[in-house]
mmCIF file of C-alpha atoms and ligand atoms in Angstrom:
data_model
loop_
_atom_site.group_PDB
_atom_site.id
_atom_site.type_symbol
_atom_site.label_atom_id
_atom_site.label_comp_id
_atom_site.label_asym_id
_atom_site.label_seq_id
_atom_site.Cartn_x
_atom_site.Cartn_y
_atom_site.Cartn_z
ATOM 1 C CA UNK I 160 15.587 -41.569 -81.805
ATOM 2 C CA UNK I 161 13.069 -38.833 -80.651
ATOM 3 C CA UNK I 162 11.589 -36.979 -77.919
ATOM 4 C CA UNK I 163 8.226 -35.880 -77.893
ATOM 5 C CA UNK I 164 6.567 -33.613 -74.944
ATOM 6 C CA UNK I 165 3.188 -32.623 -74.873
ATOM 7 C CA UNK I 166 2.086 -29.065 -73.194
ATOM 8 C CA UNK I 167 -0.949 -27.211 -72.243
ATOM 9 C CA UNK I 168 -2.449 -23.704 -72.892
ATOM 10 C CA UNK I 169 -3.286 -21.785 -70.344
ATOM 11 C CA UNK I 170 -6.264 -19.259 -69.415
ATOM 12 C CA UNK I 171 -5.359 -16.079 -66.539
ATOM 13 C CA UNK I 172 -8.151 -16.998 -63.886
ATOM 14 C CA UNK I 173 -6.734 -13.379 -62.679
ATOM 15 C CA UNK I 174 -4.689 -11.505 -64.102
ATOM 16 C CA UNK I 175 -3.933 -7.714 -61.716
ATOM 17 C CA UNK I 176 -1.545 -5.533 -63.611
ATOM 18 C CA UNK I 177 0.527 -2.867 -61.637
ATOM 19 C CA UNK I 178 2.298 0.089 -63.375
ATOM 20 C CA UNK I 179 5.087 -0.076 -65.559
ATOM 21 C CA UNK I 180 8.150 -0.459 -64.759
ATOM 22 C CA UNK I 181 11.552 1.188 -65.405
ATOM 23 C CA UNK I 182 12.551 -2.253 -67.635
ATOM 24 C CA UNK I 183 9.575 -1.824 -69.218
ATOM 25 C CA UNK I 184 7.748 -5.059 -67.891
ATOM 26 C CA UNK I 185 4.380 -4.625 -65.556
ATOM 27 C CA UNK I 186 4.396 -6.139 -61.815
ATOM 28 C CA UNK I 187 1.652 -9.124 -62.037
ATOM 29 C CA UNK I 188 -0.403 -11.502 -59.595
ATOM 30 C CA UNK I 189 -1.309 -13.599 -62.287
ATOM 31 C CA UNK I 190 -3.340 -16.691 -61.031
ATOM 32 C CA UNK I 191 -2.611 -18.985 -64.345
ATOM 33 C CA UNK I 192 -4.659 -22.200 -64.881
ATOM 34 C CA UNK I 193 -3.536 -24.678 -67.147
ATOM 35 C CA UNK I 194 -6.988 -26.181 -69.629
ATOM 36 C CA UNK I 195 -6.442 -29.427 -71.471
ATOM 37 C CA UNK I 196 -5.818 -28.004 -75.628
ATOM 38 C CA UNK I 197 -1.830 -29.305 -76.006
ATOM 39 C CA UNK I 198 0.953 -28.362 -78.513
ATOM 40 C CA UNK I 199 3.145 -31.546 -79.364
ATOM 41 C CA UNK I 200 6.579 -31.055 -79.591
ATOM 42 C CA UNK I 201 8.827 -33.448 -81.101
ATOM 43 C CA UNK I 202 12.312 -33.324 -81.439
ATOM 44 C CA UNK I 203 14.749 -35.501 -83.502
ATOM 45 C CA UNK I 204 18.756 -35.356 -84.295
ATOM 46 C CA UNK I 205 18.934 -33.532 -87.313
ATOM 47 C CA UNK I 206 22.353 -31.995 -89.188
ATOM 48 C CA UNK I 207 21.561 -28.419 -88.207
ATOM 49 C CA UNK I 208 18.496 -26.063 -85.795
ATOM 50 C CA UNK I 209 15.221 -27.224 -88.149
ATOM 51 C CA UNK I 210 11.677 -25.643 -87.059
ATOM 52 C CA UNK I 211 8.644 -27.232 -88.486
ATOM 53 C CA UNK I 212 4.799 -26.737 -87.819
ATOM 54 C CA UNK I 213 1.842 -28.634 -88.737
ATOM 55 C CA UNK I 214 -1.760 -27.601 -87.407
ATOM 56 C CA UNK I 215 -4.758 -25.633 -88.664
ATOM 57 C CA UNK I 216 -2.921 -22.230 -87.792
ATOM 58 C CA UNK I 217 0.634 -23.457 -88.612
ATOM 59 C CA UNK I 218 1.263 -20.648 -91.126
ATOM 60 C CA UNK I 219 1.179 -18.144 -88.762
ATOM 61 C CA UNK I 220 3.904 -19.595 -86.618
ATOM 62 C CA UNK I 221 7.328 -18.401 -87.079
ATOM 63 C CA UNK I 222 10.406 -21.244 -87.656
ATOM 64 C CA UNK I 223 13.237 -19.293 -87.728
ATOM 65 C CA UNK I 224 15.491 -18.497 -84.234
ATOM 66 C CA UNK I 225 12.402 -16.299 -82.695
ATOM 67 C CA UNK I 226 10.502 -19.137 -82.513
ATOM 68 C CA UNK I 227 10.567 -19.791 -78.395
ATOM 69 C CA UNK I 228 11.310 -23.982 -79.140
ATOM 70 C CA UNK I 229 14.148 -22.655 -80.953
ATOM 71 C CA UNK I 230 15.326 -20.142 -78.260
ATOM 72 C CA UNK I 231 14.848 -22.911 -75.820
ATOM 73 C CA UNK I 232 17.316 -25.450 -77.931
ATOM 74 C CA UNK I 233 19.657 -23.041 -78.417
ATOM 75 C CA UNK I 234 19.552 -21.362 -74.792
ATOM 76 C CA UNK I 235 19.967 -25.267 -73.195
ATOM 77 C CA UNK I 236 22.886 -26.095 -75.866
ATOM 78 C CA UNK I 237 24.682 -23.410 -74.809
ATOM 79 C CA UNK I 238 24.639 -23.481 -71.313
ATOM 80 C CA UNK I 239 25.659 -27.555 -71.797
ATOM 81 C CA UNK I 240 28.001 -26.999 -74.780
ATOM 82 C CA UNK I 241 25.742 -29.294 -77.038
ATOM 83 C CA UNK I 242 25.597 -29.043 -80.781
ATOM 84 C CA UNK I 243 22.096 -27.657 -81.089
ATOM 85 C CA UNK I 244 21.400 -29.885 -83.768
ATOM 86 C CA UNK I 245 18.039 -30.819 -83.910
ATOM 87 C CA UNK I 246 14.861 -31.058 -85.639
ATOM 88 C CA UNK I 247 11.985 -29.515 -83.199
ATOM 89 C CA UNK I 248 8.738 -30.212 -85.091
ATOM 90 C CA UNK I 249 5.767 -29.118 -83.505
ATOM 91 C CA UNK I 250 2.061 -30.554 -84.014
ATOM 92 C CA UNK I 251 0.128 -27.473 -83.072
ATOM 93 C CA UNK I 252 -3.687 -26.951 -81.665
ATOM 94 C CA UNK I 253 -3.182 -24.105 -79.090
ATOM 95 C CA UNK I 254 -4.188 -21.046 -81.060
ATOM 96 C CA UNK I 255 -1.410 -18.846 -82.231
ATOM 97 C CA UNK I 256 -1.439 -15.043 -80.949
ATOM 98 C CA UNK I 257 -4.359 -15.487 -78.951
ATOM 99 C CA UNK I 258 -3.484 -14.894 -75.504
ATOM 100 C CA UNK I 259 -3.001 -18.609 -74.541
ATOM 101 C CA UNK I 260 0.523 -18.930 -74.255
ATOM 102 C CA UNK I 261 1.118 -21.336 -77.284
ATOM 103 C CA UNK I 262 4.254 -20.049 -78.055
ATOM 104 C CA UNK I 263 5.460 -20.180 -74.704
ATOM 105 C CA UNK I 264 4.452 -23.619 -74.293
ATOM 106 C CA UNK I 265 6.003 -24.531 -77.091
ATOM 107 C CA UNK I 266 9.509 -22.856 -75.521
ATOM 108 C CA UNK I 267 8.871 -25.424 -72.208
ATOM 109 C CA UNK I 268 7.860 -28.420 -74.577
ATOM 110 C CA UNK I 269 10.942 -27.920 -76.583
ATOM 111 C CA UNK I 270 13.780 -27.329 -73.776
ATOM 112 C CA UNK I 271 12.495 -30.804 -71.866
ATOM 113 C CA UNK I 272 12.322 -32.839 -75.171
ATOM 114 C CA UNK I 273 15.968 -31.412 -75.554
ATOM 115 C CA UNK I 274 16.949 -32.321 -72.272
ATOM 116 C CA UNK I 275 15.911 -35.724 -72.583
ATOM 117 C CA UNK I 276 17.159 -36.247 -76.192
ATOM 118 C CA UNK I 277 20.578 -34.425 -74.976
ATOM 119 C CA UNK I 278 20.894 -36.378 -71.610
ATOM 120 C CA UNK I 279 21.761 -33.060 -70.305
ATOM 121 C CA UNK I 280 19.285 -34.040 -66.927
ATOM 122 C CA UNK I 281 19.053 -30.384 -66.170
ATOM 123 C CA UNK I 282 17.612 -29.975 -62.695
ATOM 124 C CA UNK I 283 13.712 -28.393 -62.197
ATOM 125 C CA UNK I 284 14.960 -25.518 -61.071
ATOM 126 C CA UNK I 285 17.465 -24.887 -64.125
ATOM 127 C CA UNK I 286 14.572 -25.653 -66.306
ATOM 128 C CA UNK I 287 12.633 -22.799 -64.776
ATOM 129 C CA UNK I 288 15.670 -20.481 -64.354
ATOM 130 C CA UNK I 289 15.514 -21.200 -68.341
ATOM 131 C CA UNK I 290 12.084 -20.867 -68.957
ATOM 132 C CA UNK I 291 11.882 -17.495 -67.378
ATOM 133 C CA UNK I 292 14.690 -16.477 -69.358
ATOM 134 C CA UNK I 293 12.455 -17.007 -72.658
ATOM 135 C CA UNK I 294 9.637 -15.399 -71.208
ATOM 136 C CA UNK I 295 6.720 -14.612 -68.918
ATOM 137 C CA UNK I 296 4.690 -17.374 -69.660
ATOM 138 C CA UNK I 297 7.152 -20.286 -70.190
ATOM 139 C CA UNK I 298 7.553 -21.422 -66.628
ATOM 140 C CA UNK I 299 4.225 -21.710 -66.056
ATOM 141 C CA UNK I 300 3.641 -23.891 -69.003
ATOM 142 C CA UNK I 301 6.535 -26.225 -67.644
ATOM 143 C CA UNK I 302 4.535 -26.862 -64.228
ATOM 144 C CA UNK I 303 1.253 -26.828 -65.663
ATOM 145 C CA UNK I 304 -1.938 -27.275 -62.868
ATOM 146 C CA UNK I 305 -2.576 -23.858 -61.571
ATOM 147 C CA UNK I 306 0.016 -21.144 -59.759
ATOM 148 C CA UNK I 307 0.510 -17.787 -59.081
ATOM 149 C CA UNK I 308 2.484 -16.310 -61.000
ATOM 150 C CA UNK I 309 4.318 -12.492 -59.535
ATOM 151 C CA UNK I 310 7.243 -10.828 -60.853
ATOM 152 C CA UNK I 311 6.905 -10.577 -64.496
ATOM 153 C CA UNK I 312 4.634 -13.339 -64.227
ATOM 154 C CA UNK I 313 7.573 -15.538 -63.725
ATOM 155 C CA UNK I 314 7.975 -16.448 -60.248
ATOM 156 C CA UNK I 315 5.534 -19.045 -59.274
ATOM 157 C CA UNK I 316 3.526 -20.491 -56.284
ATOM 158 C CA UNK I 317 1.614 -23.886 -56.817
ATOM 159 C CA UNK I 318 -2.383 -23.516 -56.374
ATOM 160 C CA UNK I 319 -4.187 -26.153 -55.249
ATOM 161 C CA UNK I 320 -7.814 -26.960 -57.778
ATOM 162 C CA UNK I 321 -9.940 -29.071 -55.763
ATOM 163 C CA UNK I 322 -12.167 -29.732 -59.096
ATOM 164 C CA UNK I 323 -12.665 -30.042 -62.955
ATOM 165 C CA UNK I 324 -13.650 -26.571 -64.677
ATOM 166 C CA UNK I 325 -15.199 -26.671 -67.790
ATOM 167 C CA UNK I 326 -14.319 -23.803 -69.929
ATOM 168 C CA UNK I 327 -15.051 -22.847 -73.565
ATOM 169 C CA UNK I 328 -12.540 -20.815 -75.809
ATOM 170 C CA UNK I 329 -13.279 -18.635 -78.304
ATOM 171 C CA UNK I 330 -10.466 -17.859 -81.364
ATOM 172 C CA UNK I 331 -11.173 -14.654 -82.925
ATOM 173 C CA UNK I 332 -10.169 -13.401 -86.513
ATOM 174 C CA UNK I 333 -7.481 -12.087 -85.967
ATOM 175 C CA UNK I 334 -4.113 -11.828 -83.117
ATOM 176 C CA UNK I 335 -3.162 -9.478 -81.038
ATOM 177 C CA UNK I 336 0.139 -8.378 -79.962
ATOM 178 C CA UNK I 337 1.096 -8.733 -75.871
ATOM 179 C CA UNK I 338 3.339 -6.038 -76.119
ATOM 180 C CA UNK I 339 1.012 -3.566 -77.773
ATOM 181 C CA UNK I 340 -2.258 -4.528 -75.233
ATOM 182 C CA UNK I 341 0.291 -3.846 -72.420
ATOM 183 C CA UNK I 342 1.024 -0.200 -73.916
ATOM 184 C CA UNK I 343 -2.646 0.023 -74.540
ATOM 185 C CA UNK I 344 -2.841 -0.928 -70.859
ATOM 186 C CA UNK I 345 -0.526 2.408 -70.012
ATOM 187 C CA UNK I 346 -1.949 4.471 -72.273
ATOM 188 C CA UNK I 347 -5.459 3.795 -70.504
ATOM 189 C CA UNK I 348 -4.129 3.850 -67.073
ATOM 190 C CA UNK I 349 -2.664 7.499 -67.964
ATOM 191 C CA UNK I 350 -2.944 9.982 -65.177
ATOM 192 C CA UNK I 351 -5.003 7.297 -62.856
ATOM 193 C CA UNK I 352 -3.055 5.599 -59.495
ATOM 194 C CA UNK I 353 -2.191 1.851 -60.092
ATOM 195 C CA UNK I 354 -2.635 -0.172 -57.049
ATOM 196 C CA UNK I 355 -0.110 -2.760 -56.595
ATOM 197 C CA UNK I 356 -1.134 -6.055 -57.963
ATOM 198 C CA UNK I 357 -2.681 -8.656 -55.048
ATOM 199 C CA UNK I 358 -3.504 -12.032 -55.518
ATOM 200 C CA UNK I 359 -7.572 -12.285 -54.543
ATOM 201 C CA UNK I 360 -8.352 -14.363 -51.687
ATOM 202 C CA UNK I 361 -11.780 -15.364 -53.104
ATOM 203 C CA UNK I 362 -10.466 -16.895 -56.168
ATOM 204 C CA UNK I 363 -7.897 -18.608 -54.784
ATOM 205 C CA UNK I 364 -10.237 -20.265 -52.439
ATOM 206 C CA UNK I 365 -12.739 -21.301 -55.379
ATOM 207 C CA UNK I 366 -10.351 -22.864 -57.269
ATOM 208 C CA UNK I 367 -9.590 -24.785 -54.190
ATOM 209 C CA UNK I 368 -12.878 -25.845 -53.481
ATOM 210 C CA UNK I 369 -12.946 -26.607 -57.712
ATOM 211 C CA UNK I 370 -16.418 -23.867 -57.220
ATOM 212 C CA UNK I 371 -17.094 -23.161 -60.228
ATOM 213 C CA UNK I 372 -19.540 -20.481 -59.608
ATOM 214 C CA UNK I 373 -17.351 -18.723 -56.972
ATOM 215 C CA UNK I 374 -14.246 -19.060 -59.518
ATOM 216 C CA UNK I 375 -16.925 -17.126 -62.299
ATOM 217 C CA UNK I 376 -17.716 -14.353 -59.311
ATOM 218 C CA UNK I 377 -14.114 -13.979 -58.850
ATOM 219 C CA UNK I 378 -12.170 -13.883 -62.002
ATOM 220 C CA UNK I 379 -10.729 -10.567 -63.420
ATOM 221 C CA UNK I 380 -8.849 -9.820 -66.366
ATOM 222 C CA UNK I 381 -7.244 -5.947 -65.961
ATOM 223 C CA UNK I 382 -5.471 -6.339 -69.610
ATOM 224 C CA UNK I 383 -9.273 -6.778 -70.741
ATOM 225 C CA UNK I 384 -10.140 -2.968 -71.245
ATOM 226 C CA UNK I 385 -6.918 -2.088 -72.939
ATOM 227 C CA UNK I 386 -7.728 -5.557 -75.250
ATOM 228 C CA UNK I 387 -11.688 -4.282 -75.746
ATOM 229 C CA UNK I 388 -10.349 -1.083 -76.757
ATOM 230 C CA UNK I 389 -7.753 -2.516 -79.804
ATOM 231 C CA UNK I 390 -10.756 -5.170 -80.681
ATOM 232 C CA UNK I 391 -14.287 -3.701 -79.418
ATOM 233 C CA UNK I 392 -15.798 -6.343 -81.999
ATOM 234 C CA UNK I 393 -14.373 -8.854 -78.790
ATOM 235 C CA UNK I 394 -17.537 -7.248 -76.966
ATOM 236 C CA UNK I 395 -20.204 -9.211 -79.137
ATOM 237 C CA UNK I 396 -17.647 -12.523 -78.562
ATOM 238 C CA UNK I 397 -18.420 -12.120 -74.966
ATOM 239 C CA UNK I 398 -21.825 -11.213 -74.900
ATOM 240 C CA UNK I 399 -23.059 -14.125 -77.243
ATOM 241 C CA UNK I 400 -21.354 -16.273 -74.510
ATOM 242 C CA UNK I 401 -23.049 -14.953 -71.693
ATOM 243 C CA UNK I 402 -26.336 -14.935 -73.357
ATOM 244 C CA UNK I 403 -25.881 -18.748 -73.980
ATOM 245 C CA UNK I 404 -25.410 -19.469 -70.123
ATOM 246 C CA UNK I 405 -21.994 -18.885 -69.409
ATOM 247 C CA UNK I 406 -21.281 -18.321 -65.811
ATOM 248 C CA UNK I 407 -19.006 -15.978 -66.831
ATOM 249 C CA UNK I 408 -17.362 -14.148 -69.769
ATOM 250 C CA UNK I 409 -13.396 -12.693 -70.180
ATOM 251 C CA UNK I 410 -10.497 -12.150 -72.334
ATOM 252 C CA UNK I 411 -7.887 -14.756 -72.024
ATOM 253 C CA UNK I 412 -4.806 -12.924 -71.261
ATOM 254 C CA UNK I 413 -3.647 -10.497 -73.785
ATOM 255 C CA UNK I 414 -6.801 -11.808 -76.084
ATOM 256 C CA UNK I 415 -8.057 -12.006 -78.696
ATOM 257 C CA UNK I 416 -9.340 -15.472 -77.107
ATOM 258 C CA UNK I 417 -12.229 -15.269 -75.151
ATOM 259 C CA UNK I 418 -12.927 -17.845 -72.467
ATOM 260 C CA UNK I 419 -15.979 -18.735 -70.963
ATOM 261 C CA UNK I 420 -16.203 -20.742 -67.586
ATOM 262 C CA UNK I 421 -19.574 -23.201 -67.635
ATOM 263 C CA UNK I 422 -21.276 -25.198 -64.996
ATOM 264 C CA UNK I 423 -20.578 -28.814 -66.583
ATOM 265 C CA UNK I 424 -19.451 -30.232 -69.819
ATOM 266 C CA UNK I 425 -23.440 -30.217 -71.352
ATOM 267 C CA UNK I 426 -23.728 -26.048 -70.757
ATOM 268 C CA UNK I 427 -20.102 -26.458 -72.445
ATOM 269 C CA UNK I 428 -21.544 -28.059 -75.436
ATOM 270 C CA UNK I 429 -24.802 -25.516 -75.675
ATOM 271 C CA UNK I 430 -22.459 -22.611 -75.474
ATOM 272 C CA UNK I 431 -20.428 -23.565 -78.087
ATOM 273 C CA UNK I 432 -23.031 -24.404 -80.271
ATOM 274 C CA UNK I 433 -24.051 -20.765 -79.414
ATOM 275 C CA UNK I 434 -20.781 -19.345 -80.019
ATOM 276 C CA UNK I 435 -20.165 -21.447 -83.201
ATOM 277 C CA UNK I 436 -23.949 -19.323 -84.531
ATOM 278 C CA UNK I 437 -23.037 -16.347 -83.383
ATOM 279 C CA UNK I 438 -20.862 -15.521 -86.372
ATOM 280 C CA UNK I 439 -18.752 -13.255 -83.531
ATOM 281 C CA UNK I 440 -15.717 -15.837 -83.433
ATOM 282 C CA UNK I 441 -13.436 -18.280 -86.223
ATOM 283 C CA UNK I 442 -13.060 -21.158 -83.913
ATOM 284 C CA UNK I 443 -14.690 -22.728 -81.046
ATOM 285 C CA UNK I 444 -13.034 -25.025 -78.165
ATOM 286 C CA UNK I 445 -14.130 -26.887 -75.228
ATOM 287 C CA UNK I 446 -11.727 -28.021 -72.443
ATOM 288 C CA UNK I 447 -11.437 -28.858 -69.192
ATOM 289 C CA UNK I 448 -9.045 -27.634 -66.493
ATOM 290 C CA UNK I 449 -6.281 -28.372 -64.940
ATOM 291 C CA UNK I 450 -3.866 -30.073 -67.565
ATOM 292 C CA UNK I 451 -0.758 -31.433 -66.212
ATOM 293 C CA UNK I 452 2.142 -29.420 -67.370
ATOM 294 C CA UNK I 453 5.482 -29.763 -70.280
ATOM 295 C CA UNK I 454 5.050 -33.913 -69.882
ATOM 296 C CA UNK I 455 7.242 -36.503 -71.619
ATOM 297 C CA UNK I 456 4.782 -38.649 -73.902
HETATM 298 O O1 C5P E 108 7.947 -11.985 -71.151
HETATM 299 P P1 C5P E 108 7.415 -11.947 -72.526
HETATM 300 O O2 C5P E 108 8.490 -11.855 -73.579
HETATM 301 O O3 C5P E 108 6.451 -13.058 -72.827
HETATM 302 O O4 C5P E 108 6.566 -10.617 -72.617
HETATM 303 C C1 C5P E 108 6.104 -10.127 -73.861
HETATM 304 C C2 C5P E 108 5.793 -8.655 -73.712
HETATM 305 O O5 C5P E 108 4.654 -8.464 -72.866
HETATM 306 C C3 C5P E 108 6.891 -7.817 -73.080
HETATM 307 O O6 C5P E 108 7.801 -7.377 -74.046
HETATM 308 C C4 C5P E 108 6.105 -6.655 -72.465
HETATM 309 O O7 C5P E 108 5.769 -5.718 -73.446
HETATM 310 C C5 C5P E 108 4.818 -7.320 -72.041
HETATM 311 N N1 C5P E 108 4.819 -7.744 -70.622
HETATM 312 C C6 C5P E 108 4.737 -6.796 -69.622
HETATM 313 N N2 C5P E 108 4.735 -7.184 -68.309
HETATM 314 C C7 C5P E 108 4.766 -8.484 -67.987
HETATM 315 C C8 C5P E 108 4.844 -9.484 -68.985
HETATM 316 C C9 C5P E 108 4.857 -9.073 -70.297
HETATM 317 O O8 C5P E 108 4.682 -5.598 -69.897
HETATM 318 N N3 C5P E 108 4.752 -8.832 -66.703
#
C-alpha cells in the first residue's frame, strides 16, 4: 500500500521584509501564491527512513534526514509514536534552490502522505503546527491558493484570487542560498531604518479581482536587491522578460528563479520562447495560478 500527495510551488506576489530579529529570522508580510508546477510525493512501508528522487534536477536534492519529507516523517512519528518506517520517494519538477519552495513542499507532501499511510488523522491545525515547525514555507505549501503569510512567514491568512494568472518561470544556472540572500538583505539594509513589514492593499485587491495588470503594478519583492547583488547576471533574466511583453518582471523569493506575470496563456508562450533565446536562463516554465495545495492523489 501507498500514499501519494501532490504539491505546488509557490511564487511571493509580495514579499516586505522587516529587520532582523534577535532569533535571527526577519518579520514578513509575505502575500504567497501557489502556480500549478507540483512535486509528487509518494510514500510506501519500507524496513527503515528511505529518501529517493527522480526528476531532471534530482541530483541536487539531498536524501538523507535534512531532507524536509524526511523531517516531516520523522517529526509526525514521533509525536504519534510510529515506527518511521517508510519509503518517501519523490517525483520532482519544482526547481531545486530556486526560491520556489520545493523543498518545503516536499516537507507538507510528505507529512500528509504519512498521515494517511499511518492513520494517524492528525487534525489541520496539527498539520500546520508541524509544518511551521519545519519551516517558513511549509505551511503555506499545505494550504496552497494564495495567503498571507506574517510571522516568519508562518502564520497565515487565506486570500481570496478572483482569476487565473498566467506566469512564466525562469530557472537560472545556478541556486542560491535563503539564508545567505537574507544576510545579504542585512548587510544592504546596514545603517538605513526598516519599516515594519505591511501587507499592500492594492495587491491584495488585484488578486481579488484576478487583475492581472493591477497584480503586475503591485507586486514587490524586497529580498530582490540583496538577490541582484549575489547574481547581477539575474538582471539580463529579467530584462529579456520584460522586453518580450511581460507585464512585469521579479525574483521569486530568495531567487535565483525569475517569474514573469503575462496577460494570457499566448503572451505566456511568446515570452518563453523569448526567454528560452535569450541564452540568460537553463530552464523555462509556464504555469498558471492558483494550484490547490498538499492534495491526496
Ligand atoms: O524557515 P526556514 O528554515 O525555511 O528559513 C530558512 C532561512 O531563511 C532561515 O535560517 C533564515 O536565515 C532565513 N529566514 C529569515 N526570515 C524569515 C524566513 C527565513 O531570515 N522570515
Amino acid at each position: 500500500m501507498s500514499v501519494t500527495v501532490r504539491v505546488p510551488a509557490k511564487v511571493n506576489v509580495q514579499l516586505a521584509v522587516g529587520a532582523a530579529r534577535p532569533d535571527g529570522y526577519h518579520d514578513l508580510a509575505n502575500v504567497f501564491l501557489a502556480v500549478g508546477l507540483f512535486d509528487e510525493v509518494t510514500v510506501t512501508p519500507a524496513d527503515g527512513l528511505r529518501v529517493t528522487c527522480e526528476g531532471p534536477d534530482a541530483w541536487e536534492v539531498p536524501l538523507d534526514r535534512t531532507n524536509l519529507a524526511a523531517r516531516a516523517a520523522l517529526t509526525l512519528a514521533e509525536r504519534r509514536g510510529v515506527e518511521p518506517a517508510v519509503h518517501i520517494h519523490i517525483a520532482k519538477d519544482i526547481p531545486v534552490a530556486g526560491g520556489m519552495a520545493g523543498g518545503s513542499a516536499d516537507g507538507a507532501a510528505a507529512l500528509v502522505a504519512c498521515d494517511a499511510l499511518w492513520g494517524t488523522a492528525a487534525s489541520r491545525a496539527e498539520l500546520l503546527e508541524i509544518c511551521a515547525e519545519l519551516g517558513s514555507d511549509v505551511p503555506f505549501a499545505l494550504v496552497g491558493g494564495a495567503a498571507l503569510g506574517v510571522g516568519r512567514g508562518e502564520r497565515l491568512t487565506a486570500l481570496e484570487v478572483g482569476g487565473t494568472f498566467h506566469w512564466v518561470f525562469a530557472m537560472a544556472g545556478r541556486g542560491l542560498s535563503t539564508p545567505a540572500v537574507f544576510r545579504e538583505f542585512d548587510r544592504l539594509a546596514q545603517g538605513r531604518e526598516i519599516p515594519e513589514p505591511v501587507a499592500s492593499a492594492e495587491l491584495v485587491e488585484a488578486l481579488a479581482k484576478g487583475d492581472a495588470e493591477a497584480l503586475a503594478g503591485a507586486v514587490s519583492n524586497d529580498l530582490q536587491p540583496a538577490a541582484l547583488s549575489l547574481f547581477p547576471e539575474l538582471a539580463d533574466t529579467l530584462d529579456a522578460g520584460r522586453a518580450a511583453g511581460a507585464l512585469t518582471a521579479l525574483v521569486s523569493g530568495s531567487g535565483p528563479t525569475t517569474a514573469f506575470l503575462v496577460r494570457d496563456a499566448e503572451s505566456a508562450v511568446a515570452v518563453a520562447d523569448a526567454l528560452r533565446g535569450s541564452g540568460t536562463c537553463r530552464t523555462v516554465r509556464v504555469a498558471t495560478a492558483p494550484a490547490p495545495g498538499a492534495t491526496v492523489v
